[in-house]
Coordinates of C-alpha atoms and ligand atoms in Angstrom, one line a residue:
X1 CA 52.6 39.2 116.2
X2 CA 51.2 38.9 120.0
X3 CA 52.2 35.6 121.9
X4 CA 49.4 33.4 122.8
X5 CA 46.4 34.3 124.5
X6 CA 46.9 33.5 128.1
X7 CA 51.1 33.2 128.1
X8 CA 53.3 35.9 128.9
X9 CA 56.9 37.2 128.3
X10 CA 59.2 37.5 131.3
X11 CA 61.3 40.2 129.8
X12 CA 64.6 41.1 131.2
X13 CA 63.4 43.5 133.5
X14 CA 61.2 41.1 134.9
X15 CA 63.3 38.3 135.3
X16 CA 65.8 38.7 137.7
X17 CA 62.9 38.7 140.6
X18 CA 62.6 35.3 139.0
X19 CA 65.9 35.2 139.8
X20 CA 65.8 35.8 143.2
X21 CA 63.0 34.2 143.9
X22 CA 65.0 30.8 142.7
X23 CA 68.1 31.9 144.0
X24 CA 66.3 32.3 147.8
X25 CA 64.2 28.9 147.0
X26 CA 67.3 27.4 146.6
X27 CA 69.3 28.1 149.2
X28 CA 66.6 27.3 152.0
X29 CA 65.5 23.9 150.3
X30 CA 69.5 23.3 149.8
X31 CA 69.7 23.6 153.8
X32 CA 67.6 20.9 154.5
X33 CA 68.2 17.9 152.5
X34 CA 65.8 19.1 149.5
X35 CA 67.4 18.2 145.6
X36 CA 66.3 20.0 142.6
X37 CA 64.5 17.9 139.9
X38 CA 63.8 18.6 136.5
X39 CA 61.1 16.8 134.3
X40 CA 59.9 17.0 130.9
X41 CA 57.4 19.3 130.5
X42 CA 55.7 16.6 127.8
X43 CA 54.2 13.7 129.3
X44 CA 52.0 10.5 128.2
X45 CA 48.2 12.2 128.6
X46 CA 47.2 8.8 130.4
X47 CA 50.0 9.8 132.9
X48 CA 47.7 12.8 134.2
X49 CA 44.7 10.6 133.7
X50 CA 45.2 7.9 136.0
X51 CA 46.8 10.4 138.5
X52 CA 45.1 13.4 138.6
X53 CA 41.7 11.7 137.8
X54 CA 39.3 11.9 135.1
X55 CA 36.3 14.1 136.6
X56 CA 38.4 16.9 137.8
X57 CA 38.6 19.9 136.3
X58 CA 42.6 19.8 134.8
X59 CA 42.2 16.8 133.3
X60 CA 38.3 16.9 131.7
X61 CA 38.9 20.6 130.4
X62 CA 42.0 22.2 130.9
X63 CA 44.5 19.9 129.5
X64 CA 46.4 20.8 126.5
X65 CA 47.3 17.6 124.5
X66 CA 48.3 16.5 120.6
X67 CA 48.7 13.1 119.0
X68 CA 52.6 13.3 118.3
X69 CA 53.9 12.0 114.8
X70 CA 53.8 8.4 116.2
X71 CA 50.5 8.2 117.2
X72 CA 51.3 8.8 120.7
X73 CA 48.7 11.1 122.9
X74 CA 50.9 13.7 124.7
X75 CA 50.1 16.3 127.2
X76 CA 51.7 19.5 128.6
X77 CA 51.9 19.0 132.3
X78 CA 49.3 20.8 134.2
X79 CA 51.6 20.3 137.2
X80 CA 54.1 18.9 139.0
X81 CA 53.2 15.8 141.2
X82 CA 52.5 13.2 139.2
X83 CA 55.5 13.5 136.5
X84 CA 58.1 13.4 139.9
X85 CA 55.7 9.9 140.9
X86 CA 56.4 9.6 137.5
X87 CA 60.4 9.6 137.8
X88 CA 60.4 8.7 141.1
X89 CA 59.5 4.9 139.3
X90 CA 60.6 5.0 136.0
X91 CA 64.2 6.2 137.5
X92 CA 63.3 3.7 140.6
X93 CA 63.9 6.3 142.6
X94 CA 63.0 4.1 145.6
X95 CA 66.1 1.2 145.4
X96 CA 67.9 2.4 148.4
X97 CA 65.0 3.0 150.5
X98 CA 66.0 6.2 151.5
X99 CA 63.2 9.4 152.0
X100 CA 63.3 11.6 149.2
X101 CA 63.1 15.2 149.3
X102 CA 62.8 16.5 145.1
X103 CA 61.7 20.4 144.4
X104 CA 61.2 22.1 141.2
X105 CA 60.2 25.1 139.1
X106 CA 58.8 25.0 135.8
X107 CA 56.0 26.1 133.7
X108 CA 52.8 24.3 133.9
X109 CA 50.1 23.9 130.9
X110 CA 46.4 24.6 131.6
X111 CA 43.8 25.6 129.0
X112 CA 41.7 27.9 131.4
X113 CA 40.1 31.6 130.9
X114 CA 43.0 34.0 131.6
X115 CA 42.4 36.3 134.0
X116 CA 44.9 38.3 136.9
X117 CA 46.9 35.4 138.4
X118 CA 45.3 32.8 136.1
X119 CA 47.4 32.0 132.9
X120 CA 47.5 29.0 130.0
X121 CA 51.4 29.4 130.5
X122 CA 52.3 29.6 134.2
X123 CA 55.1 28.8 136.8
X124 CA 54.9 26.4 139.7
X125 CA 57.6 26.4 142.2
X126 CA 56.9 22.9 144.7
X127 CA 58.7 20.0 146.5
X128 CA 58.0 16.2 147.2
X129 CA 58.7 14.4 150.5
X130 CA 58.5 11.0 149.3
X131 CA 58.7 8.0 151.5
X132 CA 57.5 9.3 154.5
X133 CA 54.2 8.7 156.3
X134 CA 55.0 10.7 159.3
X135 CA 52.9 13.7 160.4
X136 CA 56.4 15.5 161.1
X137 CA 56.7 14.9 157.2
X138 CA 53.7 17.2 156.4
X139 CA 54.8 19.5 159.0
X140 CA 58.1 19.6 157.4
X141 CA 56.8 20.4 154.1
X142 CA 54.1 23.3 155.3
X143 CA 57.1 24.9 157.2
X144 CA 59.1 25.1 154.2
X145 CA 56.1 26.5 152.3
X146 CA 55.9 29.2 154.8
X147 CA 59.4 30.4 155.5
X148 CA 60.0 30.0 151.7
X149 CA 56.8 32.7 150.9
X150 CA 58.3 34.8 154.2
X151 CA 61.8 35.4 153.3
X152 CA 60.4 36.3 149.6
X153 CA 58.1 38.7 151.7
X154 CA 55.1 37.6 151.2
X155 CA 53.7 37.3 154.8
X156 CA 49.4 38.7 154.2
X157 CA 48.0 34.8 153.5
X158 CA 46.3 32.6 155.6
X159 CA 47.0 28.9 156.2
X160 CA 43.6 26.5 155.5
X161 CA 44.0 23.1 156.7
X162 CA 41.9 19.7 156.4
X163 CA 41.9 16.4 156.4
X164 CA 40.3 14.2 153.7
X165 CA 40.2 10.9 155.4
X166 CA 41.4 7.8 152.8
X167 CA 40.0 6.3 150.0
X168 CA 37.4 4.4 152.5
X169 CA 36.2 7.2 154.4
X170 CA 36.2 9.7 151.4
X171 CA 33.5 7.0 149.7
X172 CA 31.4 6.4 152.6
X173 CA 31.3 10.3 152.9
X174 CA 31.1 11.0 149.3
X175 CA 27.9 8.8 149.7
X176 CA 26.5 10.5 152.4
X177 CA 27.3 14.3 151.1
X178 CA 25.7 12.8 147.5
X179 CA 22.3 12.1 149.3
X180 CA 21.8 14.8 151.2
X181 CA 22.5 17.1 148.7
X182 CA 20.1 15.0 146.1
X183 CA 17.4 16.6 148.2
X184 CA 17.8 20.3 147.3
X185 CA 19.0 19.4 143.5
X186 CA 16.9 22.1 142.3
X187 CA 17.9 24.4 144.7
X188 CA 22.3 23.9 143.2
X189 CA 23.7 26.4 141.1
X190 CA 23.8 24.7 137.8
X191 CA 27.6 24.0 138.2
X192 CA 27.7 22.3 140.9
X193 CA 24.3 20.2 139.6
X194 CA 26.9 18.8 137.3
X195 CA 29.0 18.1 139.6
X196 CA 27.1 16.2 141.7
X197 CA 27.3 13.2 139.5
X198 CA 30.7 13.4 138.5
X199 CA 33.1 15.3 141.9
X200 CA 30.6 15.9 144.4
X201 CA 33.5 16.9 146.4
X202 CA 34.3 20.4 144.2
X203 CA 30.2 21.7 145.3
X204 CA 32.2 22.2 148.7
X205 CA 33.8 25.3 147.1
X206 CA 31.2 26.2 145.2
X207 CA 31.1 30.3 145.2
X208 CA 27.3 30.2 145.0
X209 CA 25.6 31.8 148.0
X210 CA 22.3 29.3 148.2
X211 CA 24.7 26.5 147.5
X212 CA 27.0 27.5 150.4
X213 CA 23.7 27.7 152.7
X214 CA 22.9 24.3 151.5
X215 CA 25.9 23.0 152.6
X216 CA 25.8 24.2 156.1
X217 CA 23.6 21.3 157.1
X218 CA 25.0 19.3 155.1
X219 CA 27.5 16.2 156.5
X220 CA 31.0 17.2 157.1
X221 CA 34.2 14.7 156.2
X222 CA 35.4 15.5 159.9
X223 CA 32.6 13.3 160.9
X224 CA 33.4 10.4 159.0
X225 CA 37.1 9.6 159.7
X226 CA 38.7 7.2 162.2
X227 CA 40.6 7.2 164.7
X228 CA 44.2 6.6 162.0
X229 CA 43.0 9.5 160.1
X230 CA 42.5 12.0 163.2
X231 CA 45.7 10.9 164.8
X232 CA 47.4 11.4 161.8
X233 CA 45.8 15.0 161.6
X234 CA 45.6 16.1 165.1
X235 CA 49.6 15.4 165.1
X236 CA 50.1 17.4 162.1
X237 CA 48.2 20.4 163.8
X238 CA 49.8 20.2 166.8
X239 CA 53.5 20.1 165.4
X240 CA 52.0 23.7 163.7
X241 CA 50.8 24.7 167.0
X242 CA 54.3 24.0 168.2
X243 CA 56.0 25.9 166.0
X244 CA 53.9 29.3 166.1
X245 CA 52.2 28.5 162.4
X246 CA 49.1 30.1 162.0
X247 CA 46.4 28.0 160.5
X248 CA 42.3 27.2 160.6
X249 CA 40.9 24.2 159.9
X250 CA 38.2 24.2 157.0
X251 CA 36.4 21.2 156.6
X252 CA 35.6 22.2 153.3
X253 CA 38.7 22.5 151.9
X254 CA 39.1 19.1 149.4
X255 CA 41.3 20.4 146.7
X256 CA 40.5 19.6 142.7
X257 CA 43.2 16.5 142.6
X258 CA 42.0 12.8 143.2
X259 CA 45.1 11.3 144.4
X260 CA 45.3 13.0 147.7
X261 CA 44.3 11.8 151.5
X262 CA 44.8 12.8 154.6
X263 CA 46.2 16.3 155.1
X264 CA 45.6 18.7 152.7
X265 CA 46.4 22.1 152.4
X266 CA 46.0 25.8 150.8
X267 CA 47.4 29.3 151.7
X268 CA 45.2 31.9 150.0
X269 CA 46.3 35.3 150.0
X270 CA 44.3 38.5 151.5
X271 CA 45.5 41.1 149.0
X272 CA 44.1 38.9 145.9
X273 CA 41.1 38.5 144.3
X274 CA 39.3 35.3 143.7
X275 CA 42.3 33.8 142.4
X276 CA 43.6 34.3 145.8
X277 CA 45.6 30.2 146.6
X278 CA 49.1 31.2 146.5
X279 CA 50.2 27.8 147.4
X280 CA 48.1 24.5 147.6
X281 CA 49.4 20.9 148.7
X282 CA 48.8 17.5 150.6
X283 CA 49.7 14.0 151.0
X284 CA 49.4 11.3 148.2
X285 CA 50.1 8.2 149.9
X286 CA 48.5 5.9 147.4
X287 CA 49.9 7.8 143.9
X288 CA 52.9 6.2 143.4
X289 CA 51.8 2.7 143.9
X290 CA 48.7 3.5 141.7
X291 CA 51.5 4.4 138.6
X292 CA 52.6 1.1 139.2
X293 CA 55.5 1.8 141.4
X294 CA 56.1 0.6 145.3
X295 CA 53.4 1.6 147.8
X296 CA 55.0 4.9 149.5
X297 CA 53.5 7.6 150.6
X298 CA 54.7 11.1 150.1
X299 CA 53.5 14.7 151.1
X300 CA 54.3 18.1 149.0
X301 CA 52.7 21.4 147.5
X302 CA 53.2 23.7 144.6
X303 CA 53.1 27.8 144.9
X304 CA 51.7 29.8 141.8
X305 CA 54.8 32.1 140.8
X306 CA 52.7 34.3 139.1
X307 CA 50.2 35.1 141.7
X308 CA 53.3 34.9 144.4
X309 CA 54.7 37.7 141.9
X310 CA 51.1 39.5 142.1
X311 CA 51.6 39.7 146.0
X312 CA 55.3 40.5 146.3
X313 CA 56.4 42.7 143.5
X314 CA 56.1 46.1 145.0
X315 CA 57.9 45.0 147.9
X316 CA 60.9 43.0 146.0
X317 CA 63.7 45.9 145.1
X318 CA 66.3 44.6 142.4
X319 CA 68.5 47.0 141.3
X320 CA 68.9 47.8 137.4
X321 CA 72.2 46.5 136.3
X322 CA 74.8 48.9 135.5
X323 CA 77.9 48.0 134.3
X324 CA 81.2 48.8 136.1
X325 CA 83.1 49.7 132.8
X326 CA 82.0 50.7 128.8
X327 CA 84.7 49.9 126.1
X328 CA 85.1 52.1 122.8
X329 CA 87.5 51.5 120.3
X330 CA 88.2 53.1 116.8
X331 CA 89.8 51.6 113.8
X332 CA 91.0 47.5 113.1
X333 CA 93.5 47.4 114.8
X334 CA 92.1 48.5 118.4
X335 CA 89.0 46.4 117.5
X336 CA 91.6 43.3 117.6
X337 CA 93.4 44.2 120.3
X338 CA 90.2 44.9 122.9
X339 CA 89.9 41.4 123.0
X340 CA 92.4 41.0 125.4
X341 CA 91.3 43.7 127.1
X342 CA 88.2 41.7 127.1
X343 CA 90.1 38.5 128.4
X344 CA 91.6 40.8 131.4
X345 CA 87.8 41.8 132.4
X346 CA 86.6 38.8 132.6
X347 CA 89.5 37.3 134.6
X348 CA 88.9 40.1 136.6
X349 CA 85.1 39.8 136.9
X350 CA 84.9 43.5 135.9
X351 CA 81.2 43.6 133.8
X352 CA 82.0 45.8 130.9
X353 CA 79.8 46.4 127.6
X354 CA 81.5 46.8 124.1
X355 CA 80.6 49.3 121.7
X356 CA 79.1 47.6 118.0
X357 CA 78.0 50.7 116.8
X358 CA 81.0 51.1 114.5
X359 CA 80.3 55.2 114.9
X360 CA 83.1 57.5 115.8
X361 CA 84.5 58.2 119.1
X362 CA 82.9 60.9 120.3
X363 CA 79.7 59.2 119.7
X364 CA 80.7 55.6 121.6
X365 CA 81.3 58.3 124.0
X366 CA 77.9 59.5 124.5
X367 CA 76.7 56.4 124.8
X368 CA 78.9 55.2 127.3
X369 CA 77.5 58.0 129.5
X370 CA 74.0 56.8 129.2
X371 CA 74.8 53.4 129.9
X372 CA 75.3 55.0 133.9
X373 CA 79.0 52.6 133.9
X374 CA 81.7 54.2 135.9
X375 CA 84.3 54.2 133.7
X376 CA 84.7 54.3 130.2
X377 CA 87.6 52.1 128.4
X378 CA 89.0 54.2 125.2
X379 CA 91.2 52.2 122.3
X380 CA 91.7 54.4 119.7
X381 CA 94.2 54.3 117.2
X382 CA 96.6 56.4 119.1
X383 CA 96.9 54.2 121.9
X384 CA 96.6 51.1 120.4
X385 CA 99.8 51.9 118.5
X386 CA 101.7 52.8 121.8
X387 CA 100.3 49.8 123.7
X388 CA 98.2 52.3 125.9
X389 CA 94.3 52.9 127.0
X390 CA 92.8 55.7 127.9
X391 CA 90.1 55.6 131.0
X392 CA 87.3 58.1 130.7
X393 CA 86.0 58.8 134.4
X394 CA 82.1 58.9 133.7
X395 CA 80.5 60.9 137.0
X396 CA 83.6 63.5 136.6
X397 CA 85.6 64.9 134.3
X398 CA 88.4 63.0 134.3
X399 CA 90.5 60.8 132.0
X400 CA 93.9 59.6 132.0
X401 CA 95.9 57.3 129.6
X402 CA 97.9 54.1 130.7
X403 CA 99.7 51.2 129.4
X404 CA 97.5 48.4 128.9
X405 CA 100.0 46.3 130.8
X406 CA 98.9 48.4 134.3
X407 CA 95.1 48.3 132.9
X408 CA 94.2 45.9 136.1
X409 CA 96.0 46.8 138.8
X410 CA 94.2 50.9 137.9
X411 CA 91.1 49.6 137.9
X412 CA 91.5 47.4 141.1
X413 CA 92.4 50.6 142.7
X414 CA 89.5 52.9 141.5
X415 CA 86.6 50.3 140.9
Ligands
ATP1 P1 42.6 27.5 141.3 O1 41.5 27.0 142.3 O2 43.0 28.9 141.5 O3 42.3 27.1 139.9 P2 44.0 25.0 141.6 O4 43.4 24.3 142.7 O5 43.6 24.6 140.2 O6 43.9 26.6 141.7 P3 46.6 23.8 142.0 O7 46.4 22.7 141.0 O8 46.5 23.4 143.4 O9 45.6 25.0 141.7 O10 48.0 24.5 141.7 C1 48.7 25.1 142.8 C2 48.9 26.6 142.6 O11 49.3 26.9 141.2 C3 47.6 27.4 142.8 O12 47.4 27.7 144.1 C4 47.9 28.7 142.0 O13 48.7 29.5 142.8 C5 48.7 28.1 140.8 N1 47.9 28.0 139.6 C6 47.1 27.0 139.3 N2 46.5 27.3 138.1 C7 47.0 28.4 137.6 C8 46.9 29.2 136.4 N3 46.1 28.8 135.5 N4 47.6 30.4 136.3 C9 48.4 30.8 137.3 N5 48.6 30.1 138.5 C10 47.9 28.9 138.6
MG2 MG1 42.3 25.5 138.8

């Protein structure tokens, strides 16, 4: 049996740098005001729809979906945004008016070609600043992106940042780019022909060489936003500026969602290939009232764990578990008594791993000394009968036998 093409195992060597990286997540989002969320990772495929859009990419040909028993059209999420816009209405989030600040991790659906750093099953770490239409909102949130990747130790990425404009704007130039670029048709690569009738915006990061040249002439968003748009940008960058955070500004950065505007943002990674965004975001001041919830605009981003792990995995050192204690006992009545042994541990917090080989001593032995723990509990007949255990000194050769009732107090001294 082989999982599913495109998902992966975390097996338990793997996982706790999973572990760490929520672990560190957690206590820097904890600091400022930022409150786990968890959603279900099924949703109503109309959900994605009317958020993410119908043209783009994740919802025409990505999205995994099933009619459920009841008729019901459900889809895996492809990400995180729009089931938080989701809950932030259907849990009316919004009653006491206050800003709120959501992040989550979870594993995110898309039917694409696996490749390095591009999975059907994969992890997205991100947070939501909803209720906020302050530039010092979507500084807030691209600082937190970047101390969150630094302290994991990812510090080789580069911060691209644009704005879109709104709605308006984004039509009159979606207009403009569509004309212009109607004159070379025959010149697009044959993607980005398609495109041009349904997302003209996605031939902006077309890979294609005589596309690219195309577009140098061809009119930039920059030019088409007011003056609401530019303040709202120019304070954003200089808030960066302020604090020392590298950026540039591409004006061909768009990203492949519908519902953002103004800023938008993407930190690409030099050490990766073309799957190289480590961490992509913006502002989605219209989403929530487009679900049918209260107009309030909100700002966030979502890092790719997996390509994250790609960048940071030779750098992240966990140390293998080893267990402080192994326990070996021999015959019924020793395999009774260890449980409160067992109980003593654990009040204790001393880890410990119990023999179920049901071999003989000398053999529970043996493997007590591969499993690397420190000492080795002994419960054999012999002591069981005169209330005693014997400790087994694994790095030397040493053992002595106790009454259980100084078991603790012995190992607080020598552990
Ligand atoms: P790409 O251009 O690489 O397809 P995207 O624009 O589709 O990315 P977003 O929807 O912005 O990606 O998702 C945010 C982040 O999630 C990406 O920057 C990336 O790190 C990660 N991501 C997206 N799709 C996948 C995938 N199929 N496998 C692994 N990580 C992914
Ligand atoms: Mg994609």
């Amino acid at each position: 049996m082989q999982p599913l093409r495109g998902t992966k195992d975390i097996l338990p060597s793997d996982v706790t740098v999973w572990q760490y990286i929520y672990q560190t997540t957690l206590e820097i989002l904890s600091l400022c005001s930022y409150q786990e969320i968890r959603t279900p990772i099924i949703e109503s495929n109309s959900l994605f729809q009317r958020s993410i859009g119908n043209a783009t990419d994740i919802v025409n040909k990505e999205m995994y979906t099933f009619m459920d028993q009841g008729e019901r059209r459900i889809a895996l999420r492809p990400e995180g945004t729009a089931s938080i816009a989701r809950s932030f209405i259907s849990n009316k989030l919004y009653q006491d008016s206050k800003v709120k600040r959501l992040w989550y991790f979870g594993p995110m659906f898309r039917y694409e070609r696996p490749q390095n750093g591009r999975q059907r099953q994969f992890h997205q770490l991100g947070i939501e600043c909803i209720g906020s239409i302050d530039p010092i909102a979507d500084t807030e949130v691209i600082r937190l992106a970047n101390k969150i990747l630094h302290k994991l130790g990812c510090s080789s990425y580069k911060i691209e940042i644009n704005s879109i404009g709104n709605t308006e704007e984004r039509f009159t130039y979606k207009q403009a780019l569509i004309e212009y670029l109607l004159k070379y048709e025959k010149d697009l690569d044959k993607e980005s022909r398609k495109r041009l009738e349904i997302n003209p915006f996605r031939i902006l990061d077309s890979k294609n060489k005589k596309t690219q040249e195309i577009l140098n002439d061809a009119p930039r968003l920059n030019d088409y936003l007011n003056t609401e748009s530019l303040n709202h940008f120019d304070a954003v960058c200089e808030n960066l500026n302020y604090l020392n955070i590298e950026y540039s500004i591409n004006n061909k950065l768009v990203r492949g969602l519908d519902y953002y505007n103004y800023t938008a943002f993407e930190m690409k990674s030099k050490e990766l290939g073309s799957q190289d965004t480590i961490c992509g975001g913006g502002r989605y001041d219209k989403l929530i009232k487009q679900l049918g919830g209260p107009d309030t605009p909100a700002v966030g981003w979502a890092i790719g764990i997996e390509r994250l792990l790609l960048v940071i995995q030779n750098t992240v050192k966990t140390n293998k578990k080893i267990n402080q204690t192994y326990i070996a006992t021999q015959g019924s009545n020793a395999k009774q008594r260890v449980w409160d042994i067992i109980h003593l541990l654990e009040k204790e917090k001393i880890s410990f791993e119990l023999d179920l080989s049901n071999s003989k001593l000398i053999k529970q032995i043996k493997k007590a000394y591969k499993s690397e723990a420190k000492i080795c509990l002994i419960l054999g007949d012999k002591e069981t009968a005169n209330e005693n255990i014997t400790l087994k000194w694994l790095n030397e050769n040493h053992q002595e036998t106790i009454s259980i009732a100084n078991l603790i107090q012995k190992l607080r001294d020598v552990l």
